Coordinates of C-alpha atoms in Angstrom, one line a residue:
M1 CA -50.2 -29.7 22.1
P2 CA -47.5 -27.0 21.7
E3 CA -45.7 -26.9 18.3
R4 CA -42.1 -28.1 18.3
P5 CA -39.6 -27.6 15.5
A6 CA -38.7 -30.9 13.7
T7 CA -35.0 -30.4 12.9
V8 CA -33.8 -31.9 9.6
R9 CA -30.1 -32.6 9.6
A10 CA -28.3 -30.8 6.7
G11 CA -31.4 -28.6 6.5
R12 CA -33.4 -26.0 8.4
P13 CA -35.9 -26.6 11.2
V14 CA -39.5 -27.1 10.2
R15 CA -42.4 -26.3 12.5
F16 CA -45.5 -28.3 11.6
A17 CA -49.1 -27.4 12.4
P18 CA -50.0 -29.1 15.8
R19 CA -52.1 -31.8 14.3
I20 CA -49.4 -32.9 11.8
D21 CA -46.8 -32.7 14.5
A22 CA -48.9 -35.0 16.7
L23 CA -49.4 -37.4 13.8
L24 CA -45.6 -37.6 13.3
A25 CA -44.9 -37.9 17.0
R26 CA -47.5 -40.6 17.8
H27 CA -47.6 -42.8 14.7
T28 CA -44.3 -42.7 12.8
G29 CA -43.2 -46.3 12.3
A30 CA -46.7 -47.7 12.9
D31 CA -48.5 -50.0 10.5
L32 CA -52.2 -49.3 11.3
F33 CA -53.9 -47.1 13.9
R34 CA -57.2 -45.5 14.6
L35 CA -57.4 -41.7 13.9
E36 CA -61.1 -41.1 14.4
P37 CA -64.1 -43.2 15.4
D38 CA -64.7 -43.8 11.6
T39 CA -61.2 -43.4 10.2
I40 CA -58.2 -45.8 10.2
G41 CA -54.7 -44.4 9.5
V42 CA -52.3 -46.7 7.6
A43 CA -48.6 -46.1 7.1
G44 CA -47.2 -49.6 6.7
P45 CA -45.8 -50.1 3.2
D46 CA -47.1 -53.6 2.6
L47 CA -50.6 -52.8 3.9
M48 CA -50.8 -49.5 1.9
D49 CA -49.8 -51.5 -1.2
A50 CA -52.5 -54.2 -0.5
L51 CA -55.2 -51.6 0.1
L52 CA -54.5 -49.6 -2.9
R53 CA -54.5 -52.7 -5.1
S54 CA -57.8 -53.9 -3.7
R55 CA -59.9 -51.6 -5.7
P56 CA -59.5 -48.5 -8.0
A57 CA -60.2 -45.0 -6.8
N58 CA -63.8 -44.0 -7.3
A59 CA -65.0 -40.7 -8.8
E60 CA -65.0 -38.8 -5.5
E61 CA -61.5 -40.0 -4.7
R62 CA -59.9 -38.5 -7.8
P63 CA -59.2 -35.0 -6.6
T64 CA -58.7 -33.4 -10.0
F65 CA -61.6 -35.2 -11.8
K66 CA -64.2 -35.6 -9.1
P67 CA -67.7 -34.5 -10.2
V68 CA -68.2 -30.8 -11.0
R69 CA -71.4 -29.7 -9.3
A70 CA -72.9 -33.1 -9.7
R71 CA -71.7 -33.4 -13.4
S72 CA -69.5 -36.4 -13.6
V73 CA -66.1 -36.0 -15.4
S74 CA -65.7 -38.8 -17.9
R75 CA -62.4 -40.6 -18.5
T76 CA -62.5 -39.1 -22.0
D77 CA -62.8 -35.6 -20.6
A78 CA -60.1 -36.2 -18.0
S79 CA -57.7 -37.5 -20.7
T80 CA -58.5 -34.6 -23.0
Y81 CA -57.7 -32.0 -20.4
M82 CA -54.6 -33.7 -19.2
Q83 CA -53.3 -34.0 -22.7
A84 CA -54.0 -30.3 -23.3
V85 CA -52.1 -29.2 -20.2
S86 CA -49.3 -31.7 -20.9
S87 CA -48.9 -30.1 -24.4
D88 CA -48.7 -26.6 -22.9
V89 CA -46.0 -27.8 -20.4
R90 CA -44.0 -29.5 -23.1
K91 CA -44.1 -26.4 -25.2
A92 CA -43.0 -24.3 -22.2
L93 CA -40.1 -26.6 -21.4
Q94 CA -38.7 -26.2 -24.9
R95 CA -37.9 -22.6 -24.2
P96 CA -34.3 -21.9 -23.1
L97 CA -33.8 -20.7 -19.6
E98 CA -34.4 -17.0 -19.2
D99 CA -31.2 -14.9 -19.2
T100 CA -32.6 -12.7 -16.5
V101 CA -35.5 -13.5 -14.2
D102 CA -36.0 -12.2 -10.6
L103 CA -37.2 -15.0 -8.4
T104 CA -36.3 -13.3 -5.1
G105 CA -39.1 -12.6 -2.7
P106 CA -41.7 -14.6 -0.9
W107 CA -41.9 -18.2 -1.9
P108 CA -44.0 -20.2 -3.0
Q109 CA -45.8 -17.1 -4.3
V110 CA -43.0 -16.0 -6.6
P111 CA -42.4 -19.4 -8.4
H112 CA -46.1 -19.9 -8.7
A113 CA -46.4 -16.7 -10.7
Y114 CA -43.4 -17.6 -12.7
L115 CA -44.8 -21.0 -13.6
R116 CA -48.2 -19.6 -14.5
D117 CA -46.7 -17.2 -17.0
L118 CA -44.2 -19.8 -18.3
V119 CA -46.8 -22.5 -19.0
F120 CA -49.9 -20.6 -19.9
G121 CA -48.5 -17.3 -21.2
R122 CA -50.2 -14.0 -20.5
E123 CA -53.7 -15.3 -21.2
R124 CA -56.9 -13.3 -20.8
L125 CA -57.7 -12.2 -17.3
R126 CA -60.6 -14.6 -17.1
F127 CA -58.1 -17.5 -17.4
R128 CA -55.3 -16.0 -15.4
V129 CA -57.5 -15.5 -12.3
L130 CA -58.3 -19.3 -12.3
V131 CA -54.7 -20.0 -11.5
D132 CA -54.6 -17.4 -8.7
R133 CA -53.4 -18.8 -5.3
R134 CA -56.1 -16.7 -3.5
L135 CA -58.9 -18.9 -4.9
E136 CA -57.8 -21.6 -2.4
L137 CA -59.2 -19.6 0.4
T138 CA -62.7 -20.9 -0.2
P139 CA -64.5 -23.1 -2.8
K140 CA -67.1 -20.4 -3.1
L141 CA -64.5 -17.9 -4.3
T142 CA -63.4 -20.5 -7.0
W143 CA -66.9 -21.1 -8.1
S144 CA -67.6 -17.3 -8.3
A145 CA -64.6 -16.8 -10.5
V146 CA -65.6 -19.7 -12.8
T147 CA -69.3 -18.6 -13.2
S148 CA -68.5 -15.0 -13.8
G149 CA -65.7 -15.9 -16.2
A150 CA -68.0 -18.2 -18.1
A151 CA -70.6 -15.5 -18.4
L152 CA -68.3 -12.7 -19.5
L153 CA -65.8 -14.6 -21.6
R154 CA -66.1 -13.6 -25.2
A155 CA -65.7 -15.9 -28.2
P156 CA -62.3 -15.9 -29.7
G157 CA -61.4 -13.2 -32.2
R158 CA -58.6 -13.3 -34.7
E159 CA -56.0 -14.1 -32.1
A160 CA -55.3 -17.7 -31.3
P161 CA -55.7 -19.0 -27.7
L162 CA -52.4 -18.8 -25.8
S163 CA -52.7 -22.3 -24.5
K164 CA -54.3 -25.6 -25.7
L165 CA -56.1 -25.7 -22.3
A166 CA -57.7 -22.3 -23.0
S167 CA -58.9 -23.5 -26.4
L168 CA -61.0 -26.2 -24.7
V169 CA -62.9 -23.5 -22.9
L170 CA -63.2 -21.2 -25.9
D171 CA -64.6 -24.1 -28.0
S172 CA -67.5 -24.7 -25.6
A173 CA -70.9 -24.3 -27.3
T174 CA -73.1 -23.3 -24.3
Y175 CA -72.7 -21.4 -21.1
Q176 CA -73.1 -24.6 -19.1
D177 CA -70.4 -26.3 -21.1
R178 CA -68.1 -23.2 -20.8
R179 CA -68.6 -23.1 -17.0
Y180 CA -67.7 -26.8 -16.8
A181 CA -64.7 -26.3 -19.0
M182 CA -63.5 -23.4 -17.0
Y183 CA -63.8 -25.3 -13.8
L184 CA -61.7 -28.1 -15.3
Y185 CA -59.2 -25.5 -16.5
R186 CA -58.8 -24.5 -12.9
R187 CA -58.6 -28.2 -11.8
V188 CA -55.7 -29.0 -14.1
A189 CA -53.8 -25.7 -14.5
A190 CA -53.6 -24.5 -10.9
P191 CA -52.3 -27.8 -9.4
V192 CA -49.3 -27.7 -11.8
C193 CA -48.3 -24.3 -10.4
F194 CA -49.2 -25.1 -6.8
T195 CA -47.4 -28.4 -6.8
V196 CA -44.1 -27.4 -8.5
A197 CA -43.9 -24.1 -6.5
A198 CA -44.4 -26.0 -3.2
L199 CA -42.0 -28.8 -4.1
V200 CA -39.1 -26.5 -5.0
T201 CA -39.8 -24.2 -2.1
N202 CA -39.6 -27.2 0.2
A203 CA -36.3 -28.3 -1.5
L204 CA -34.8 -24.8 -1.2
W205 CA -35.7 -24.6 2.5
L206 CA -34.4 -28.0 3.3
G207 CA -31.1 -27.9 1.4
A208 CA -30.1 -24.6 -0.3
P209 CA -27.4 -23.8 -1.3
F210 CA -27.0 -27.2 -3.0
D211 CA -23.8 -29.1 -3.7
D212 CA -22.8 -28.7 -7.3
A213 CA -22.4 -32.4 -7.7
T214 CA -25.9 -33.3 -6.5
P215 CA -28.4 -33.9 -9.4
N216 CA -31.7 -32.0 -9.4
R217 CA -33.6 -35.3 -9.4
H218 CA -32.0 -36.4 -6.1
I219 CA -32.9 -33.1 -4.5
I220 CA -36.5 -33.4 -5.7
H221 CA -36.9 -37.0 -4.5
E222 CA -35.5 -36.1 -1.1
A223 CA -37.7 -33.1 -0.7
L224 CA -40.7 -35.2 -1.6
R225 CA -39.7 -37.7 1.0
L226 CA -39.4 -35.3 3.9
L227 CA -42.2 -32.9 2.8
P228 CA -44.4 -34.8 0.4
V229 CA -46.6 -32.2 -1.3
S230 CA -49.5 -34.7 -1.4
W231 CA -49.0 -36.2 2.0
N232 CA -52.2 -38.4 2.4
I233 CA -54.4 -40.5 0.2
L234 CA -58.1 -40.9 1.3
R235 CA -60.2 -43.9 0.5
V236 CA -63.8 -44.1 1.6
A237 CA -65.1 -47.2 3.4
S238 CA -65.3 -50.3 1.2
P239 CA -65.8 -54.0 1.9
E240 CA -62.5 -54.7 0.0
F241 CA -60.6 -53.0 2.8
T242 CA -62.1 -55.3 5.5
A243 CA -61.1 -58.3 3.3
V244 CA -57.5 -57.0 3.3
D245 CA -57.3 -56.4 7.0
R246 CA -59.9 -57.3 9.6
R247 CA -58.9 -54.4 11.8
I248 CA -60.6 -52.2 9.3
G249 CA -64.3 -52.1 9.8
P250 CA -66.9 -52.0 7.0
S251 CA -67.7 -48.4 7.8
D252 CA -64.1 -47.2 8.3
D253 CA -62.6 -44.7 5.9
V254 CA -58.9 -45.2 5.3
L255 CA -56.3 -42.5 5.3
L256 CA -53.0 -43.7 3.9
L257 CA -50.1 -41.6 5.0
P258 CA -47.0 -41.3 2.9
L259 CA -45.9 -38.6 5.2
L260 CA -45.3 -41.3 7.8
S261 CA -44.0 -44.1 5.6
H262 CA -41.5 -41.6 4.2
R263 CA -40.0 -41.2 7.7
D264 CA -40.3 -44.8 8.9
P265 CA -36.9 -45.8 10.4
K266 CA -37.5 -49.4 9.2
L267 CA -37.4 -48.2 5.6
W268 CA -34.8 -45.4 5.6
D269 CA -31.3 -44.8 7.0
E270 CA -31.3 -41.5 9.0
P271 CA -35.0 -40.9 8.2
G272 CA -35.0 -37.3 9.5
A273 CA -32.0 -36.2 7.6
F274 CA -32.1 -34.3 4.2
L275 CA -29.6 -36.5 2.3
P276 CA -30.2 -36.2 -1.5
E277 CA -27.2 -38.5 -2.1
R278 CA -29.2 -41.5 -0.7
W279 CA -31.0 -41.6 -4.1
D280 CA -27.7 -42.7 -5.7
G281 CA -28.7 -46.2 -4.7
L282 CA -32.5 -46.1 -4.4
D283 CA -35.2 -46.4 -7.0
P284 CA -38.1 -43.9 -6.4
D285 CA -40.5 -46.1 -8.4
T286 CA -40.0 -49.2 -6.3
H287 CA -38.7 -48.2 -2.8
P288 CA -41.2 -49.5 -0.2
G289 CA -43.5 -46.9 1.2
Y290 CA -42.3 -44.1 -1.1
L291 CA -45.5 -42.7 -2.7
P292 CA -45.1 -39.0 -3.5
F293 CA -47.2 -39.4 -6.6
G294 CA -49.5 -42.1 -5.4
H295 CA -49.5 -45.9 -6.0
A296 CA -48.1 -47.6 -9.0
N297 CA -51.6 -48.6 -10.0
E298 CA -52.9 -45.0 -10.1
R299 CA -49.8 -42.8 -10.4
C300 CA -50.6 -39.1 -10.5
W301 CA -51.1 -38.0 -14.1
G302 CA -49.2 -34.8 -13.4
R303 CA -46.0 -36.5 -12.4
H304 CA -44.4 -36.1 -15.8
M305 CA -45.1 -32.4 -15.8
V306 CA -44.1 -31.7 -12.2
M307 CA -40.7 -33.3 -12.3
P308 CA -39.3 -31.5 -15.4
L309 CA -40.8 -28.2 -14.3
A310 CA -39.3 -28.6 -10.9
E311 CA -35.9 -29.3 -12.5
R312 CA -36.2 -26.2 -14.6
L313 CA -37.0 -24.1 -11.6
L314 CA -34.1 -25.6 -9.7
D315 CA -31.8 -24.8 -12.6
L316 CA -32.6 -21.2 -12.1
V317 CA -32.2 -21.4 -8.4
R318 CA -28.8 -22.9 -8.7
R319 CA -27.6 -20.7 -11.5
D320 CA -28.6 -17.5 -9.7
G321 CA -27.4 -18.6 -6.3
L322 CA -30.8 -18.3 -4.6
T323 CA -31.1 -19.3 -1.0
V324 CA -33.1 -18.5 2.2
G325 CA -32.6 -15.1 3.8
R326 CA -30.4 -15.3 6.9
G327 CA -32.9 -13.8 9.2
Q328 CA -35.4 -16.7 8.7
T329 CA -34.6 -19.6 11.0
V330 CA -37.8 -21.7 11.2
G331 CA -40.1 -22.7 8.4
R332 CA -43.8 -23.2 9.1
V333 CA -45.9 -26.0 7.5
E334 CA -49.6 -25.3 8.0
L335 CA -52.5 -27.8 7.8
D336 CA -53.5 -27.0 4.2
G337 CA -54.2 -29.1 1.2
L338 CA -50.6 -29.2 0.1
M339 CA -47.6 -29.6 2.3
E340 CA -45.4 -26.6 1.8
V341 CA -43.2 -24.4 3.9
A342 CA -45.0 -21.0 4.0
E343 CA -43.6 -17.6 3.4
V344 CA -39.9 -18.4 2.7
R345 CA -37.9 -15.3 2.0
V346 CA -35.6 -16.0 -0.9
V347 CA -32.5 -13.9 -1.7
R348 CA -29.5 -14.1 -3.8
G349 CA -26.7 -15.8 -1.9

Protein backbone atom coordinates (compact mmCIF):
# COMPACT_ATOMS: atom_id res chain seq x y z
CA MET A 1 0.00 0.00 0.00
CA PRO A 2 1.50 3.40 -0.92
CA GLU A 3 2.09 5.87 1.87
CA ARG A 4 -0.23 8.82 2.05
CA PRO A 5 0.16 11.92 4.22
CA ALA A 6 -2.41 12.19 6.99
CA THR A 7 -3.04 15.91 7.23
CA VAL A 8 -3.71 17.30 10.70
CA ARG A 9 -5.67 20.56 10.65
CA ALA A 10 -3.81 23.40 12.37
CA GLY A 11 -0.70 21.25 12.03
CA ARG A 12 1.63 19.75 9.44
CA PRO A 13 1.15 16.60 7.35
CA VAL A 14 2.32 13.33 8.87
CA ARG A 15 3.34 10.40 6.70
CA PHE A 16 2.99 7.13 8.59
CA ALA A 17 4.83 3.91 7.79
CA PRO A 18 2.61 1.80 5.48
CA ARG A 19 1.50 -0.68 8.16
CA ILE A 20 0.46 2.08 10.56
CA ASP A 21 -1.27 3.93 7.75
CA ALA A 22 -3.20 0.78 6.82
CA LEU A 23 -4.17 0.25 10.45
CA LEU A 24 -5.58 3.77 10.66
CA ALA A 25 -7.37 3.52 7.32
CA ARG A 26 -9.00 0.14 7.94
CA HIS A 27 -9.79 0.07 11.63
CA THR A 28 -10.30 3.59 13.03
CA GLY A 29 -13.67 3.56 14.79
CA ALA A 30 -13.77 -0.25 15.06
CA ASP A 31 -14.33 -2.04 18.35
CA LEU A 32 -12.59 -5.38 17.71
CA PHE A 33 -10.96 -6.88 14.63
CA ARG A 34 -8.54 -9.65 13.69
CA LEU A 35 -5.02 -8.48 12.85
CA GLU A 36 -3.26 -11.83 12.49
CA PRO A 37 -4.33 -15.50 12.73
CA ASP A 38 -3.35 -15.40 16.41
CA THR A 39 -3.83 -11.69 17.25
CA ILE A 40 -6.96 -9.65 17.92
CA GLY A 41 -6.89 -5.86 17.69
CA VAL A 42 -9.04 -3.88 20.11
CA ALA A 43 -9.80 -0.15 19.99
CA GLY A 44 -13.24 0.16 21.58
CA PRO A 45 -12.91 2.07 24.86
CA ASP A 46 -15.31 -0.09 26.90
CA LEU A 47 -13.76 -3.33 25.66
CA MET A 48 -10.22 -2.07 26.28
CA ASP A 49 -11.23 -1.10 29.79
CA ALA A 50 -12.80 -4.51 30.47
CA LEU A 51 -9.81 -6.43 29.11
CA LEU A 52 -7.25 -4.43 31.06
CA ARG A 53 -9.27 -4.85 34.24
CA SER A 54 -9.61 -8.62 33.74
CA ARG A 55 -6.08 -9.40 34.89
CA PRO A 56 -2.85 -7.55 35.77
CA ALA A 57 0.08 -7.44 33.38
CA ASN A 58 2.47 -10.35 33.75
CA ALA A 59 6.27 -10.09 33.96
CA GLU A 60 6.78 -10.31 30.19
CA GLU A 61 4.21 -7.58 29.55
CA ARG A 62 5.94 -4.98 31.74
CA PRO A 63 8.35 -3.47 29.18
CA THR A 64 10.65 -1.76 31.63
CA PHE A 65 10.78 -4.57 34.15
CA LYS A 66 10.47 -7.76 32.14
CA PRO A 67 13.14 -10.37 33.06
CA VAL A 68 16.79 -9.54 32.38
CA ARG A 69 18.35 -12.56 30.69
CA ALA A 70 16.03 -14.93 32.57
CA ARG A 71 16.60 -13.10 35.88
CA SER A 72 13.25 -11.82 37.08
CA VAL A 73 12.91 -8.23 38.22
CA SER A 74 11.15 -8.14 41.56
CA ARG A 75 8.61 -5.50 42.50
CA THR A 76 11.10 -4.33 45.12
CA ASP A 77 13.84 -3.82 42.53
CA ALA A 78 11.41 -2.13 40.16
CA SER A 79 10.31 0.26 42.88
CA THR A 80 13.91 0.97 43.93
CA TYR A 81 15.03 1.90 40.43
CA MET A 82 11.96 4.01 39.70
CA GLN A 83 12.40 5.88 42.98
CA ALA A 84 16.04 6.54 42.11
CA VAL A 85 15.33 7.93 38.64
CA SER A 86 12.36 9.91 39.99
CA SER A 87 14.70 11.51 42.54
CA ASP A 88 17.14 12.44 39.78
CA VAL A 89 14.33 13.97 37.71
CA ARG A 90 12.99 15.98 40.66
CA LYS A 91 16.47 17.33 41.35
CA ALA A 92 16.89 18.31 37.69
CA LEU A 93 13.54 20.09 37.63
CA GLN A 94 14.54 22.26 40.58
CA ARG A 95 17.16 23.99 38.44
CA PRO A 96 16.11 27.24 36.78
CA LEU A 97 15.76 27.30 33.01
CA GLU A 98 19.09 27.78 31.31
CA ASP A 99 19.70 31.37 30.23
CA THR A 100 21.19 30.16 26.98
CA VAL A 101 20.81 26.73 25.43
CA ASP A 102 20.92 25.86 21.75
CA LEU A 103 18.16 23.37 20.92
CA THR A 104 18.21 23.98 17.18
CA GLY A 105 19.10 21.10 14.89
CA PRO A 106 17.71 17.63 14.26
CA TRP A 107 14.98 16.53 16.65
CA PRO A 108 14.38 14.28 18.59
CA GLN A 109 18.16 13.79 18.82
CA VAL A 110 18.87 17.28 20.18
CA PRO A 111 16.32 17.23 23.05
CA HIS A 112 17.34 13.66 23.90
CA ALA A 113 20.91 14.81 24.54
CA TYR A 114 19.67 17.85 26.48
CA LEU A 115 17.50 15.69 28.74
CA ARG A 116 20.27 13.16 29.32
CA ASP A 117 22.61 15.86 30.55
CA LEU A 118 19.91 17.66 32.53
CA VAL A 119 18.77 14.61 34.48
CA PHE A 120 21.89 12.47 34.76
CA GLY A 121 24.64 15.04 34.53
CA ARG A 122 27.92 14.34 32.83
CA GLU A 123 28.32 10.89 34.26
CA ARG A 124 31.07 8.46 33.42
CA LEU A 125 31.14 7.30 29.82
CA ARG A 126 30.06 3.79 30.88
CA PHE A 127 26.75 5.27 32.06
CA ARG A 128 26.33 7.87 29.35
CA VAL A 129 26.53 5.27 26.60
CA LEU A 130 23.59 3.40 28.15
CA VAL A 131 21.30 6.33 27.32
CA ASP A 132 22.56 6.61 23.74
CA ARG A 133 19.87 6.48 21.04
CA ARG A 134 22.04 4.24 18.86
CA LEU A 135 21.63 1.32 21.24
CA GLU A 136 18.06 0.98 19.96
CA LEU A 137 19.40 -0.38 16.67
CA THR A 138 19.69 -3.90 18.07
CA PRO A 139 19.34 -5.62 21.47
CA LYS A 140 22.79 -7.17 20.94
CA LEU A 141 24.34 -3.71 20.90
CA THR A 142 22.62 -2.85 24.19
CA TRP A 143 23.77 -6.07 25.84
CA SER A 144 27.32 -5.52 24.59
CA ALA A 145 27.40 -2.03 26.13
CA VAL A 146 26.03 -3.40 29.41
CA THR A 147 28.42 -6.35 29.70
CA SER A 148 31.53 -4.38 28.74
CA GLY A 149 30.53 -1.53 31.04
CA ALA A 150 29.96 -3.89 33.96
CA ALA A 151 33.37 -5.49 33.41
CA LEU A 152 35.30 -2.23 33.07
CA LEU A 153 33.46 0.01 35.53
CA ARG A 154 35.68 0.81 38.47
CA ALA A 155 34.56 1.16 42.06
CA PRO A 156 33.72 4.71 43.13
CA GLY A 157 36.60 6.85 44.30
CA ARG A 158 36.32 9.99 46.34
CA GLU A 159 33.84 11.56 43.97
CA ALA A 160 30.16 10.93 44.63
CA PRO A 161 27.99 9.41 41.87
CA LEU A 162 26.34 12.05 39.77
CA SER A 163 22.92 10.41 40.01
CA LYS A 164 21.10 8.17 42.45
CA LEU A 165 20.52 5.77 39.60
CA ALA A 166 24.26 5.41 39.02
CA SER A 167 24.81 4.74 42.72
CA LEU A 168 22.68 1.60 42.48
CA VAL A 169 25.12 0.26 39.91
CA LEU A 170 28.23 1.31 41.80
CA ASP A 171 26.92 -0.32 44.97
CA SER A 172 26.65 -3.74 43.31
CA ALA A 173 28.81 -6.40 44.97
CA THR A 174 29.49 -8.78 42.08
CA TYR A 175 29.94 -8.60 38.33
CA GLN A 176 26.60 -10.36 37.78
CA ASP A 177 24.82 -7.90 40.04
CA ARG A 178 26.56 -4.95 38.39
CA ARG A 179 25.57 -6.21 34.94
CA TYR A 180 21.96 -6.61 36.09
CA ALA A 181 22.01 -3.13 37.63
CA MET A 182 23.48 -1.56 34.49
CA TYR A 183 20.81 -3.18 32.35
CA LEU A 184 18.11 -1.73 34.64
CA TYR A 185 19.87 1.64 34.48
CA ARG A 186 19.36 1.51 30.73
CA ARG A 187 15.76 0.33 31.14
CA VAL A 188 14.72 3.28 33.32
CA ALA A 189 17.07 6.08 32.21
CA ALA A 190 16.82 5.81 28.44
CA PRO A 191 12.98 5.75 28.23
CA VAL A 192 12.76 9.03 30.15
CA CYS A 193 14.85 10.74 27.47
CA PHE A 194 13.30 8.83 24.56
CA THR A 195 9.72 9.49 25.61
CA VAL A 196 10.02 13.18 26.46
CA ALA A 197 12.10 13.94 23.36
CA ALA A 198 9.59 12.13 21.12
CA LEU A 199 6.58 13.76 22.79
CA VAL A 200 7.84 17.33 22.47
CA THR A 201 9.11 16.70 18.93
CA ASN A 202 5.62 15.52 18.00
CA ALA A 203 4.04 18.54 19.68
CA LEU A 204 6.41 20.93 17.93
CA TRP A 205 5.70 19.33 14.55
CA LEU A 206 1.94 19.38 15.06
CA GLY A 207 1.52 22.88 16.38
CA ALA A 208 4.54 25.18 16.63
CA PRO A 209 4.56 28.12 16.94
CA PHE A 210 2.03 27.88 19.74
CA ASP A 211 -0.56 30.42 20.82
CA ASP A 212 0.68 32.25 23.90
CA ALA A 213 -2.62 31.59 25.70
CA THR A 214 -2.43 27.81 25.30
CA PRO A 215 -1.12 25.98 28.39
CA ASN A 216 1.72 23.52 27.96
CA ARG A 217 -0.42 20.73 29.42
CA HIS A 218 -3.05 21.16 26.70
CA ILE A 219 -0.37 21.00 24.01
CA ILE A 220 1.07 17.83 25.54
CA HIS A 221 -2.30 16.09 25.93
CA GLU A 222 -3.22 16.86 22.33
CA ALA A 223 0.13 15.70 20.97
CA LEU A 224 -0.28 12.47 22.95
CA ARG A 225 -3.73 12.05 21.47
CA LEU A 226 -2.73 12.34 17.82
CA LEU A 227 0.71 10.77 18.14
CA PRO A 228 0.75 8.66 21.31
CA VAL A 229 4.36 7.77 21.99
CA SER A 230 3.26 4.41 23.41
CA TRP A 231 0.68 3.59 20.77
CA ASN A 232 -0.18 -0.03 21.62
CA ILE A 233 -0.51 -2.34 24.62
CA LEU A 234 0.16 -6.05 24.11
CA ARG A 235 -1.41 -8.75 26.28
CA VAL A 236 -0.65 -12.41 25.64
CA ALA A 237 -3.42 -14.97 25.34
CA SER A 238 -5.32 -15.59 28.59
CA PRO A 239 -8.61 -17.28 29.48
CA GLU A 240 -9.73 -14.05 31.16
CA PHE A 241 -9.96 -12.39 27.75
CA THR A 242 -12.24 -15.05 26.30
CA ALA A 243 -14.47 -14.61 29.34
CA VAL A 244 -14.72 -10.88 28.58
CA ASP A 245 -15.53 -11.33 24.88
CA ARG A 246 -16.19 -14.66 23.13
CA ARG A 247 -14.80 -13.28 19.88
CA ILE A 248 -11.35 -13.58 21.49
CA GLY A 249 -10.15 -17.17 21.30
CA PRO A 250 -8.16 -18.89 24.08
CA SER A 251 -4.95 -18.74 21.98
CA ASP A 252 -5.40 -15.15 20.76
CA ASP A 253 -2.99 -12.47 21.84
CA VAL A 254 -4.64 -9.06 22.24
CA LEU A 255 -3.20 -5.82 20.88
CA LEU A 256 -4.98 -2.83 22.40
CA LEU A 257 -4.58 0.27 20.26
CA PRO A 258 -4.82 3.75 21.83
CA LEU A 259 -3.61 5.03 18.47
CA LEU A 260 -7.06 4.19 17.10
CA SER A 261 -9.20 5.06 20.11
CA HIS A 262 -7.49 8.48 20.22
CA ARG A 263 -8.87 9.18 16.73
CA ASP A 264 -12.28 7.53 17.03
CA PRO A 265 -14.92 9.97 15.70
CA LYS A 266 -17.41 8.61 18.25
CA LEU A 267 -15.17 9.85 21.06
CA TRP A 268 -13.72 13.11 19.73
CA ASP A 269 -14.94 16.22 17.92
CA GLU A 270 -12.80 16.78 14.83
CA PRO A 271 -10.61 13.76 15.67
CA GLY A 272 -7.99 14.55 13.02
CA ALA A 273 -7.44 18.13 14.11
CA PHE A 274 -4.68 19.36 16.42
CA LEU A 275 -6.79 21.39 18.85
CA PRO A 276 -5.10 21.82 22.25
CA GLU A 277 -8.02 23.99 23.37
CA ARG A 278 -10.26 20.92 23.45
CA TRP A 279 -8.63 20.04 26.78
CA ASP A 280 -10.23 23.09 28.43
CA GLY A 281 -13.29 20.89 28.96
CA LEU A 282 -11.85 17.35 29.00
CA ASP A 283 -10.25 15.30 31.78
CA PRO A 284 -7.29 13.28 30.45
CA ASP A 285 -7.60 10.83 33.35
CA THR A 286 -11.20 9.87 32.63
CA HIS A 287 -11.95 10.57 28.96
CA PRO A 288 -13.01 7.28 27.29
CA GLY A 289 -10.35 5.65 25.17
CA TYR A 290 -7.58 8.10 26.10
CA LEU A 291 -4.67 5.93 27.27
CA PRO A 292 -1.34 7.65 26.51
CA PHE A 293 0.12 6.28 29.75
CA GLY A 294 -1.82 3.03 29.92
CA HIS A 295 -4.86 2.00 31.90
CA ALA A 296 -5.84 3.49 35.26
CA ASN A 297 -5.16 0.11 36.91
CA GLU A 298 -1.55 0.08 35.69
CA ARG A 299 -0.64 3.65 34.83
CA CYS A 300 2.90 4.06 33.54
CA TRP A 301 5.23 4.74 36.45
CA GLY A 302 7.10 7.31 34.40
CA ARG A 303 4.09 9.55 33.85
CA HIS A 304 4.98 11.95 36.67
CA MET A 305 8.47 12.36 35.24
CA VAL A 306 7.50 12.69 31.59
CA MET A 307 4.91 15.44 32.01
CA PRO A 308 7.00 18.00 33.95
CA LEU A 309 10.09 17.34 31.82
CA ALA A 310 8.03 17.85 28.67
CA GLU A 311 6.67 21.11 30.10
CA ARG A 312 10.19 22.32 30.86
CA LEU A 313 11.29 21.52 27.32
CA LEU A 314 8.23 23.31 25.92
CA ASP A 315 9.06 26.33 28.09
CA LEU A 316 12.42 26.54 26.31
CA VAL A 317 10.84 26.00 22.89
CA ARG A 318 8.34 28.79 23.45
CA ARG A 319 10.78 31.19 25.10
CA ASP A 320 13.31 30.84 22.28
CA GLY A 321 10.73 30.87 19.49
CA LEU A 322 11.70 27.47 18.11
CA THR A 323 9.75 26.06 15.18
CA VAL A 324 10.10 23.71 12.22
CA GLY A 325 12.31 24.83 9.34
CA ARG A 326 10.30 26.15 6.41
CA GLY A 327 11.78 23.69 3.95
CA GLN A 328 10.34 20.66 5.75
CA THR A 329 6.74 20.01 4.76
CA VAL A 330 6.02 16.37 5.67
CA GLY A 331 6.95 14.52 8.86
CA ARG A 332 7.69 10.81 8.73
CA VAL A 333 6.59 8.39 11.45
CA GLU A 334 8.37 5.04 11.12
CA LEU A 335 7.28 1.68 12.52
CA ASP A 336 9.57 1.80 15.55
CA GLY A 337 9.05 1.15 19.23
CA LEU A 338 7.98 4.71 19.98
CA MET A 339 5.76 6.84 17.77
CA GLU A 340 7.73 9.94 16.87
CA VAL A 341 8.19 12.24 13.91
CA ALA A 342 11.72 11.53 12.69
CA GLU A 343 14.39 14.05 11.72
CA VAL A 344 12.55 17.31 12.35
CA ARG A 345 14.74 20.29 11.52
CA VAL A 346 14.19 22.83 14.27
CA VAL A 347 15.18 26.48 13.88
CA ARG A 348 14.61 29.77 15.64
CA GLY A 349 11.46 31.35 14.25
